[in-house]
């Protein structure tokens, strides 16, 4: 797959999304682990949704992304989830944590990342118990 180079305007738009930590090298989107786990939960609990629809529900402009980006990302996240579990997405070792240390200022003041994170983890754990 060819790398998609984003314009400055597209990068600004992407970085306004609460689920994007940053855009590296004008081509790599660094997603928040909450979004990755949420996508996994959506894929497992709502298989009727396409990957593009899941990304749209995450407030991504899919016209801006490569056609295969949502499918490839969600596919890889689900594979890693099935292989390693939730802990793969939650860095437990401070030295391994590669996400920026700065607190992201969210445009939507109603977004509580920690509560959402806990909710997604609980839903995934319940899914696993009921499987």
PDB file of N, CA, C and O in Angstrom, residues 1 52 62-72:
ATOM      1  N   UNK A   1       0.853  -1.167   0.000  1.00  0.00           N
ATOM      2  CA  UNK A   1       0.000   0.000   0.000  1.00  0.00           C
ATOM      3  C   UNK A   1       0.900   1.231   0.000  1.00  0.00           C
ATOM      4  O   UNK A   1       1.837   1.334   0.767  1.00  0.00           O
ATOM      5  N   UNK A  52     -15.105   1.205   7.486  1.00  0.00           N
ATOM      6  CA  UNK A  52     -15.296   2.627   7.184  1.00  0.00           C
ATOM      7  C   UNK A  52     -16.391   3.224   8.054  1.00  0.00           C
ATOM      8  O   UNK A  52     -16.267   4.350   8.523  1.00  0.00           O
ATOM      9  N   UNK A  62     -13.414   9.846   6.264  1.00  0.00           N
ATOM     10  CA  UNK A  62     -12.785   8.741   5.547  1.00  0.00           C
ATOM     11  C   UNK A  62     -12.391   9.101   4.122  1.00  0.00           C
ATOM     12  O   UNK A  62     -11.596   8.396   3.517  1.00  0.00           O
ATOM     13  N   UNK A  63     -12.919  10.200   3.605  1.00  0.00           N
ATOM     14  CA  UNK A  63     -12.497  10.650   2.270  1.00  0.00           C
ATOM     15  C   UNK A  63     -11.032  11.069   2.295  1.00  0.00           C
ATOM     16  O   UNK A  63     -10.351  11.014   1.278  1.00  0.00           O
ATOM     17  N   UNK A  64     -10.576  11.486   3.459  1.00  0.00           N
ATOM     18  CA  UNK A  64      -9.206  11.951   3.612  1.00  0.00           C
ATOM     19  C   UNK A  64      -8.223  10.780   3.730  1.00  0.00           C
ATOM     20  O   UNK A  64      -7.053  10.900   3.405  1.00  0.00           O
ATOM     21  N   UNK A  65      -8.720   9.623   4.191  1.00  0.00           N
ATOM     22  CA  UNK A  65      -7.863   8.463   4.418  1.00  0.00           C
ATOM     23  C   UNK A  65      -7.755   7.617   3.155  1.00  0.00           C
ATOM     24  O   UNK A  65      -8.615   7.659   2.286  1.00  0.00           O
ATOM     25  N   UNK A  66      -6.708   6.829   3.103  1.00  0.00           N
ATOM     26  CA  UNK A  66      -6.562   5.848   2.043  1.00  0.00           C
ATOM     27  C   UNK A  66      -7.748   4.887   2.123  1.00  0.00           C
ATOM     28  O   UNK A  66      -8.240   4.598   3.210  1.00  0.00           O
ATOM     29  N   UNK A  67      -8.207   4.369   0.994  1.00  0.00           N
ATOM     30  CA  UNK A  67      -9.378   3.494   0.969  1.00  0.00           C
ATOM     31  C   UNK A  67      -9.236   2.276   1.883  1.00  0.00           C
ATOM     32  O   UNK A  67     -10.214   1.817   2.463  1.00  0.00           O
ATOM     33  N   UNK A  68      -8.046   1.742   2.008  1.00  0.00           N
ATOM     34  CA  UNK A  68      -7.837   0.520   2.778  1.00  0.00           C
ATOM     35  C   UNK A  68      -7.433   0.778   4.232  1.00  0.00           C
ATOM     36  O   UNK A  68      -7.345  -0.169   5.018  1.00  0.00           O
ATOM     37  N   UNK A  69      -7.197   2.019   4.614  1.00  0.00           N
ATOM     38  CA  UNK A  69      -6.712   2.315   5.969  1.00  0.00           C
ATOM     39  C   UNK A  69      -7.637   1.779   7.060  1.00  0.00           C
ATOM     40  O   UNK A  69      -7.166   1.061   7.946  1.00  0.00           O
ATOM     41  N   UNK A  70      -8.934   2.084   7.054  1.00  0.00           N
ATOM     42  CA  UNK A  70      -9.777   1.563   8.134  1.00  0.00           C
ATOM     43  C   UNK A  70      -9.765   0.028   8.220  1.00  0.00           C
ATOM     44  O   UNK A  70      -9.619  -0.530   9.310  1.00  0.00           O
ATOM     45  N   UNK A  71      -9.878  -0.649   7.077  1.00  0.00           N
ATOM     46  CA  UNK A  71      -9.887  -2.113   7.077  1.00  0.00           C
ATOM     47  C   UNK A  71      -8.580  -2.683   7.613  1.00  0.00           C
ATOM     48  O   UNK A  71      -8.585  -3.599   8.440  1.00  0.00           O
ATOM     49  N   UNK A  72      -7.464  -2.156   7.133  1.00  0.00           N
ATOM     50  CA  UNK A  72      -6.158  -2.667   7.547  1.00  0.00           C
ATOM     51  C   UNK A  72      -5.892  -2.418   9.033  1.00  0.00           C
ATOM     52  O   UNK A  72      -5.376  -3.292   9.725  1.00  0.00           O
TER      53      UNK A  72
END
